[in-house]
Short mmCIF file of C-alpha atoms in Angstrom, two decimals:
data_model
loop_
_atom_site.label_atom_id
_atom_site.label_comp_id
_atom_site.label_asym_id
_atom_site.label_seq_id
_atom_site.Cartn_x
_atom_site.Cartn_y
_atom_site.Cartn_z
CA MET B 27 71.40 100.77 75.53
CA ALA B 28 70.16 104.26 74.68
CA VAL B 29 66.68 103.43 75.98
CA ILE B 30 68.09 102.03 79.24
CA ASN B 31 70.28 105.10 79.70
CA LEU B 32 67.33 107.39 79.11
CA LEU B 33 65.20 105.43 81.58
CA ALA B 34 67.95 105.45 84.20
CA GLN B 35 68.39 109.17 83.71
CA TRP B 36 64.69 109.95 84.14
CA LEU B 37 63.79 107.46 86.84
CA LEU B 38 65.09 109.46 89.80
CA PRO B 39 63.84 112.90 88.73
CA VAL B 40 60.38 111.43 88.12
CA ILE B 41 60.39 109.93 91.63
CA LEU B 42 61.71 113.17 93.16
CA ALA B 43 58.91 115.23 91.65
CA GLY B 44 56.27 112.52 91.56
CA ILE B 45 56.13 111.70 95.28
CA PRO B 46 55.59 115.32 96.45
CA LEU B 47 53.10 115.92 93.62
CA TYR B 48 51.11 112.81 94.54
CA GLY B 49 51.22 113.85 98.20
CA TYR B 50 50.01 117.36 97.39
CA LEU B 51 47.12 116.02 95.32
CA LYS B 52 46.18 113.78 98.27
CA GLY B 53 46.08 116.79 100.59
CA VAL B 54 49.39 116.18 102.41
CA LYS B 55 51.30 119.22 103.71
CA VAL B 56 54.30 118.25 101.62
CA TYR B 57 56.84 120.75 102.95
CA GLU B 58 56.25 120.11 106.66
CA THR B 59 56.08 116.39 106.06
CA PHE B 60 59.39 116.41 104.18
CA ILE B 61 61.07 118.25 107.06
CA GLU B 62 59.59 115.81 109.57
CA GLY B 63 60.96 112.84 107.62
CA ALA B 64 64.37 114.44 107.09
CA GLU B 65 64.65 114.92 110.85
CA GLU B 66 64.15 111.20 111.32
CA GLY B 67 66.97 110.64 108.84
CA LEU B 68 69.27 112.70 111.02
CA ALA B 69 68.42 110.59 114.05
CA ILE B 70 69.14 107.40 112.12
CA ALA B 71 72.51 108.72 110.93
CA LEU B 72 73.49 109.44 114.53
CA ARG B 73 72.38 105.99 115.63
CA ILE B 74 74.28 104.09 112.94
CA PHE B 75 77.57 105.95 113.32
CA PRO B 76 78.98 103.89 116.25
CA PHE B 77 78.25 100.67 114.36
CA VAL B 78 80.00 101.86 111.21
CA LEU B 79 82.96 102.99 113.30
CA ALA B 80 83.23 99.63 115.08
CA ILE B 81 83.35 97.73 111.76
CA PHE B 82 85.77 100.14 110.09
CA MET B 83 88.10 100.00 113.07
CA ALA B 84 88.25 96.20 113.26
CA VAL B 85 88.52 95.66 109.50
CA GLY B 86 91.11 98.40 109.09
CA MET B 87 93.31 96.97 111.85
CA PHE B 88 92.91 93.41 110.59
CA ARG B 89 93.90 94.30 107.04
CA THR B 90 96.86 96.43 108.03
CA SER B 91 98.29 93.79 110.37
CA GLY B 92 98.86 91.51 107.38
CA LEU B 93 96.59 88.81 108.83
CA PHE B 94 94.25 89.20 105.94
CA ASP B 95 96.91 88.27 103.37
CA LEU B 96 98.05 85.43 105.63
CA LEU B 97 94.51 84.06 105.71
CA ALA B 98 94.17 84.35 101.93
CA ARG B 99 97.50 82.52 101.46
CA ALA B 100 96.61 79.84 104.00
CA ILE B 101 93.53 78.73 102.11
CA SER B 102 95.04 79.07 98.62
CA PRO B 103 96.13 75.36 98.42
CA PHE B 104 92.47 74.35 98.78
CA THR B 105 91.27 76.86 96.24
CA THR B 106 93.85 75.90 93.57
CA LEU B 107 92.51 72.38 93.96
CA PHE B 108 89.21 73.65 92.58
CA HIS B 109 90.90 75.82 89.91
CA ILE B 110 89.96 79.04 91.68
CA PRO B 111 92.51 81.77 90.85
CA ALA B 112 94.46 82.85 93.96
CA ASP B 113 93.94 86.56 93.35
CA VAL B 114 90.18 86.25 93.72
CA ILE B 115 90.38 84.88 97.30
CA PRO B 116 91.04 88.25 99.03
CA VAL B 117 88.06 89.67 97.13
CA VAL B 118 85.82 86.89 98.43
CA LEU B 119 87.07 87.22 102.01
CA LEU B 120 86.78 90.99 102.11
CA ARG B 121 83.41 91.22 100.37
CA PRO B 122 81.17 90.65 103.45
CA LEU B 123 83.11 93.27 105.42
CA SER B 124 83.65 96.28 103.20
CA GLY B 125 82.20 97.30 99.84
CA SER B 126 84.60 100.09 98.95
CA ALA B 127 87.68 98.09 99.96
CA THR B 128 86.50 95.18 97.79
CA LEU B 129 85.94 97.48 94.84
CA GLY B 130 89.52 98.70 95.34
CA LEU B 131 90.77 95.09 95.31
CA VAL B 132 88.83 94.33 92.12
CA GLY B 133 90.46 97.40 90.58
CA GLU B 134 93.91 96.07 91.57
CA VAL B 135 93.17 92.65 90.07
CA MET B 136 92.14 94.33 86.81
CA LYS B 137 95.27 96.46 86.79
CA THR B 138 97.51 93.41 87.30
CA HIS B 139 95.82 91.00 84.90
CA GLY B 140 93.93 93.24 82.46
CA ALA B 141 90.23 93.97 82.60
CA ASP B 142 89.22 91.05 80.38
CA ALA B 143 91.29 88.31 82.04
CA PHE B 144 89.34 85.44 83.61
CA VAL B 145 90.41 86.44 87.16
CA SER B 146 89.31 90.01 86.61
CA ARG B 147 85.91 89.01 85.31
CA LEU B 148 85.44 86.49 88.12
CA ALA B 149 86.42 89.12 90.69
CA ALA B 150 83.92 91.54 89.14
CA VAL B 151 81.14 88.95 89.15
CA VAL B 152 81.87 88.11 92.82
CA GLN B 153 81.69 91.80 93.67
CA GLY B 154 78.52 92.32 91.63
CA SER B 155 76.63 89.30 92.87
CA SER B 156 77.12 89.65 96.63
CA ASP B 157 76.76 92.31 99.27
CA THR B 158 78.62 93.47 102.37
CA THR B 159 76.69 91.02 104.54
CA PHE B 160 78.53 91.66 107.80
CA PHE B 161 78.43 95.42 107.40
CA VAL B 162 74.77 95.54 106.36
CA LEU B 163 73.76 93.38 109.33
CA THR B 164 75.50 95.60 111.88
CA LEU B 165 74.16 98.73 110.24
CA TYR B 166 70.52 97.61 109.96
CA PHE B 167 70.31 95.87 113.32
CA GLY B 168 72.22 98.73 114.93
CA SER B 169 69.73 101.28 113.59
CA VAL B 170 66.90 99.74 115.63
CA GLY B 171 68.97 98.67 118.64
CA VAL B 172 68.86 94.91 118.06
CA ARG B 173 71.67 93.31 120.05
CA ASP B 174 70.98 89.65 119.35
CA PRO B 175 70.93 88.93 115.58
CA ARG B 176 70.15 85.20 116.15
CA TYR B 177 70.67 83.20 112.94
CA ALA B 178 70.92 86.23 110.60
CA LEU B 179 74.70 86.00 110.03
CA PRO B 180 74.86 82.28 109.10
CA VAL B 181 71.88 82.76 106.75
CA GLY B 182 73.63 85.65 104.98
CA LEU B 183 76.98 83.87 104.79
CA ILE B 184 75.39 80.72 103.33
CA GLY B 185 73.94 82.92 100.58
CA ASP B 186 77.38 84.48 99.98
CA ALA B 187 79.05 81.06 99.75
CA VAL B 188 76.47 79.69 97.30
CA GLY B 189 76.65 82.91 95.27
CA PHE B 190 80.45 82.54 95.08
CA ILE B 191 80.28 78.91 93.92
CA ALA B 192 77.67 79.91 91.33
CA ALA B 193 79.95 82.77 90.20
CA ILE B 194 82.87 80.37 89.63
CA LEU B 195 80.71 77.91 87.72
CA VAL B 196 79.00 80.47 85.50
CA CYS B 197 82.27 82.36 84.81
CA GLY B 198 84.06 79.11 83.95
CA TRP B 199 81.24 78.32 81.57
CA ILE B 200 80.94 81.73 79.89
CA PHE B 201 84.44 83.23 80.05
CA GLY B 202 86.58 80.11 80.62
CA MET A 27 78.64 85.95 117.68
CA LEU A 28 79.32 89.56 116.70
CA ASN A 29 81.15 90.07 119.97
CA VAL A 30 83.55 87.21 119.30
CA ILE A 31 84.23 88.16 115.66
CA TRP A 32 84.84 91.81 116.50
CA LEU A 33 87.12 90.98 119.41
CA PHE A 34 89.02 88.44 117.31
CA LEU A 35 89.66 90.93 114.49
CA ILE A 36 91.10 93.52 116.87
CA VAL A 37 93.12 91.34 119.23
CA SER A 38 94.61 89.20 116.47
CA ALA A 39 95.50 92.31 114.48
CA VAL A 40 97.45 93.78 117.41
CA ILE A 41 99.23 90.51 118.20
CA TYR A 42 100.09 89.56 114.61
CA GLY A 43 100.85 93.13 113.55
CA GLY A 44 103.06 93.54 116.62
CA ALA A 45 104.91 90.29 115.90
CA ARG A 46 105.64 91.53 112.38
CA GLY A 47 106.86 94.89 113.69
CA GLN A 48 103.84 96.65 112.16
CA VAL A 49 102.27 97.81 115.40
CA ASN A 50 102.43 101.49 114.45
CA GLU A 51 100.64 100.83 111.19
CA VAL A 52 97.90 98.90 112.99
CA THR A 53 97.39 101.78 115.42
CA ALA A 54 97.32 104.25 112.55
CA ALA A 55 94.71 102.13 110.77
CA ALA A 56 92.49 102.17 113.87
CA MET A 57 92.72 105.96 114.11
CA ALA A 58 92.15 106.40 110.37
CA SER A 59 89.00 104.30 110.63
CA GLY A 60 87.46 107.07 112.73
CA ARG A 61 87.91 109.43 109.83
CA SER A 62 86.53 106.94 107.27
CA ALA A 63 83.48 106.27 109.44
CA VAL A 64 82.77 110.02 109.71
CA ASP A 65 83.23 110.41 105.96
CA LEU A 66 80.86 107.57 105.20
CA VAL A 67 78.12 108.47 107.68
CA LEU A 68 78.29 112.22 107.01
CA GLY A 69 78.32 111.55 103.27
CA LEU A 70 75.29 109.34 103.69
CA THR A 71 73.38 111.66 106.03
CA GLY A 72 72.26 114.23 103.45
CA VAL A 73 70.89 111.67 101.02
CA LEU A 74 69.43 109.67 103.89
CA CYS A 75 67.49 112.71 105.13
CA LEU A 76 66.39 113.54 101.59
CA TRP A 77 64.91 110.08 101.03
CA MET A 78 63.43 109.89 104.52
CA GLY A 79 61.68 113.21 103.79
CA LEU A 80 60.27 111.93 100.50
CA MET A 81 59.40 108.63 102.14
CA LYS A 82 57.36 110.46 104.78
CA ILE A 83 55.34 112.19 102.06
CA ALA A 84 54.87 108.88 100.26
CA GLU A 85 53.70 107.35 103.51
CA LYS A 86 51.24 110.07 104.50
CA SER A 87 49.76 110.25 101.01
CA GLY A 88 49.05 106.53 101.06
CA LEU A 89 51.49 105.77 98.24
CA VAL A 90 53.52 103.30 100.31
CA HIS A 91 50.32 101.61 101.35
CA LEU A 92 49.31 101.31 97.70
CA ILE A 93 52.64 99.73 96.73
CA ALA A 94 52.45 97.37 99.69
CA ARG A 95 49.00 96.20 98.68
CA ALA A 96 49.92 95.77 95.01
CA LEU A 97 52.73 93.36 95.89
CA ALA A 98 50.98 91.73 98.83
CA PRO A 99 50.64 88.30 97.16
CA LEU A 100 54.44 88.12 96.99
CA THR A 101 55.36 89.67 100.31
CA ALA A 102 52.71 87.70 102.19
CA ARG A 103 54.60 84.51 101.36
CA LEU A 104 57.93 85.89 102.59
CA PHE A 105 56.52 87.67 105.63
CA PRO A 106 53.45 85.70 106.73
CA GLU A 107 53.56 87.25 110.21
CA ILE A 108 53.12 90.84 108.99
CA PRO A 109 49.54 92.09 108.40
CA ARG A 110 48.92 92.15 104.64
CA ASP A 111 48.47 95.89 104.16
CA HIS A 112 50.98 97.10 106.75
CA PRO A 113 53.05 100.08 105.46
CA VAL A 114 56.30 98.31 106.44
CA LEU A 115 55.75 96.00 103.46
CA GLY A 116 55.79 99.06 101.21
CA ALA A 117 59.18 100.12 102.59
CA ILE A 118 60.50 96.59 102.07
CA VAL A 119 59.29 96.54 98.45
CA LEU A 120 60.85 99.98 97.81
CA ASN A 121 64.17 98.81 99.29
CA VAL A 122 64.26 95.71 97.12
CA SER A 123 63.39 97.64 93.95
CA ALA A 124 65.99 100.34 94.67
CA ASN A 125 68.64 97.62 95.14
CA LEU A 126 67.51 95.95 91.93
CA LEU A 127 68.08 99.21 90.01
CA GLY A 128 71.47 99.76 91.65
CA LEU A 129 70.22 102.84 93.54
CA GLY A 130 72.21 102.02 96.69
CA ASN A 131 71.77 105.53 98.07
CA ALA A 132 68.00 105.23 97.95
CA ALA A 133 67.91 101.61 99.05
CA THR A 134 69.53 102.20 102.46
CA PRO A 135 67.00 104.79 103.71
CA PHE A 136 64.07 102.59 102.60
CA GLY A 137 65.73 99.63 104.29
CA LEU A 138 66.33 101.46 107.57
CA LYS A 139 62.75 102.69 107.48
CA ALA A 140 61.58 99.11 106.99
CA MET A 141 63.72 97.98 109.92
CA ALA A 142 62.12 100.64 112.13
CA GLY A 143 58.69 99.30 111.14
CA LEU A 144 59.71 95.70 111.80
CA SER A 145 61.07 96.75 115.17
CA GLU A 146 57.67 98.20 116.09
CA LEU A 147 56.07 94.86 115.26
CA ALA A 148 58.67 92.86 117.22
CA GLU A 149 57.88 91.60 120.70
CA ASP A 150 61.43 91.82 122.04
CA LYS A 151 63.16 94.92 120.64
CA ALA A 152 66.69 93.73 121.46
CA VAL A 153 66.35 90.43 119.59
CA ALA A 154 66.10 90.04 115.81
CA SER A 155 62.59 88.95 114.84
CA LYS A 156 61.86 86.30 112.21
CA SER A 157 60.71 88.90 109.67
CA MET A 158 63.80 91.04 110.35
CA ILE A 159 66.07 88.13 109.49
CA THR A 160 64.07 87.33 106.35
CA PHE A 161 64.38 90.98 105.34
CA MET A 162 68.14 90.96 106.03
CA ALA A 163 68.43 87.86 103.84
CA LEU A 164 66.73 89.82 101.03
CA VAL A 165 68.97 92.87 101.54
CA THR A 166 72.31 91.07 101.79
CA GLN A 167 71.54 88.87 98.78
CA SER A 168 69.82 91.53 96.71
CA VAL A 169 70.04 91.20 92.94
CA THR A 170 71.51 94.23 91.15
CA LEU A 171 70.63 94.71 87.49
CA VAL A 172 72.83 97.79 87.09
CA PRO A 173 76.05 97.55 89.17
CA ALA A 174 77.02 101.11 88.18
CA SER A 175 80.33 101.46 90.07
CA LEU A 176 81.54 98.08 88.84
CA ILE A 177 80.74 98.90 85.20
CA ALA A 178 82.51 102.25 85.58
CA LEU A 179 85.57 100.49 87.03
CA ARG A 180 85.67 98.00 84.16
CA LEU A 181 85.27 100.79 81.64
CA ALA A 182 88.15 102.70 83.24
CA SER A 183 90.32 99.56 83.20
CA GLY A 184 89.86 99.21 79.45
CA ALA A 185 87.41 96.29 79.26
CA ALA A 186 86.25 95.50 75.73
CA ASN A 187 82.64 95.14 76.91
CA PRO A 188 82.22 96.47 80.50
CA MET A 189 78.65 95.15 80.66
CA ASP A 190 79.50 91.50 79.95
CA ILE A 191 79.76 90.67 83.67
CA VAL A 192 76.15 91.71 84.36
CA GLY A 193 74.49 88.52 83.13
CA PRO A 194 76.74 86.14 85.10
CA SER A 195 76.55 88.35 88.16
CA VAL A 196 72.74 88.44 88.10
CA PHE A 197 72.72 84.64 87.73
CA ALA A 198 75.16 84.10 90.63
CA SER A 199 73.19 86.60 92.66
CA LEU A 200 69.91 84.75 92.07
CA CYS A 201 71.55 81.49 93.21
CA GLY A 202 72.69 83.26 96.38
CA THR A 203 69.20 84.67 96.98
CA ALA A 204 67.56 81.28 96.52
CA ALA A 205 70.05 79.60 98.87
CA THR A 206 69.75 82.28 101.50
CA LEU A 207 65.93 82.15 101.50
CA MET A 208 66.00 78.36 101.84
CA ALA A 209 68.54 78.51 104.66
CA ASN A 210 66.44 81.23 106.26
CA SER A 211 63.20 79.25 106.34
CA ALA A 212 65.02 76.10 107.50
CA MET A 213 66.74 77.94 110.37
CA ALA A 214 63.58 79.83 111.28
CA ARG A 215 61.76 76.52 111.69
CA ARG A 216 64.58 75.10 113.80
CA HIS A 217 64.62 78.15 116.07
CA ALA A 218 60.84 78.11 116.42
CA ARG A 219 60.99 74.48 117.58
CA ARG A 220 63.75 75.18 120.06
CA ARG A 221 61.68 77.91 121.66
CA LYS A 222 58.70 75.70 122.40
#
């Protein structure tokens, strides 16, 4: 643990100093180049903002309307059939859309059931093993102006579904 | 597809929220999302610029090129259509490693940089290219060895061993990655056929 902590602590500073040092040794004008790159970052931030806004708006409205809970309740009969705890369903449904909201949900599950309950651990594993597929796709494609994502969404969602099934199986095996 | 999903989320929220007498809350949520989007993007901008600046130095000094070439045997299999020593492969490798280490803040700039490179290689800029979709499969199903925020949350909630979810989550994650890459190559083949 101590070694990992030390490594984690030193990794970033070494990169922060190492890249400019390497550049300088290779004859790069490090200061001007840094500024040039940072400017590009600003342009990207401007370009991705509308996409982030569009997702936040739709997800925020959908959650507040109560439809999200309705959806989670509607599929709960199927999930209890497979011994999937009901409280983990909202986590799974929200995961592709919003990372911070999912983390909040996982926190709620832990508060209700205790951090070491099976549901809580399963919720944590679901959160840890998947990403905000929908959000990432809009963000990345938006940043380069791609309007037609073709088969990217189904590919990502298939991965999420398989990851979720694997999470249930491995949690049942280890924590069950 | 995105059009339909987005429209559905908004229209159904207004109708269902309205039917439940929650229409004011739904409106408020829409307005609040503007604030959250500004918070997120502004919060991200500084770090984004910082990493893009460093990335530029790494690129000009040939460091990215070096990394790309070192991992070429691996990336060449995933991205056969990209020239073997193209710098975009370096950005892709850096994105994947940053995700692996749980450095989300660093991963996004590398990823966006990689997307810009893939866009330059694409024939039709408005349509996702095959390599873009493969890259998105890697990003959305990335394996995280140190899910820092999750461990912190478990620690704060009083877990006996906050790290005990890491093993299962890496395993589940690897299953997701494998499935997504298989689905990706299967769908890429199907789409290639349809085009001919």
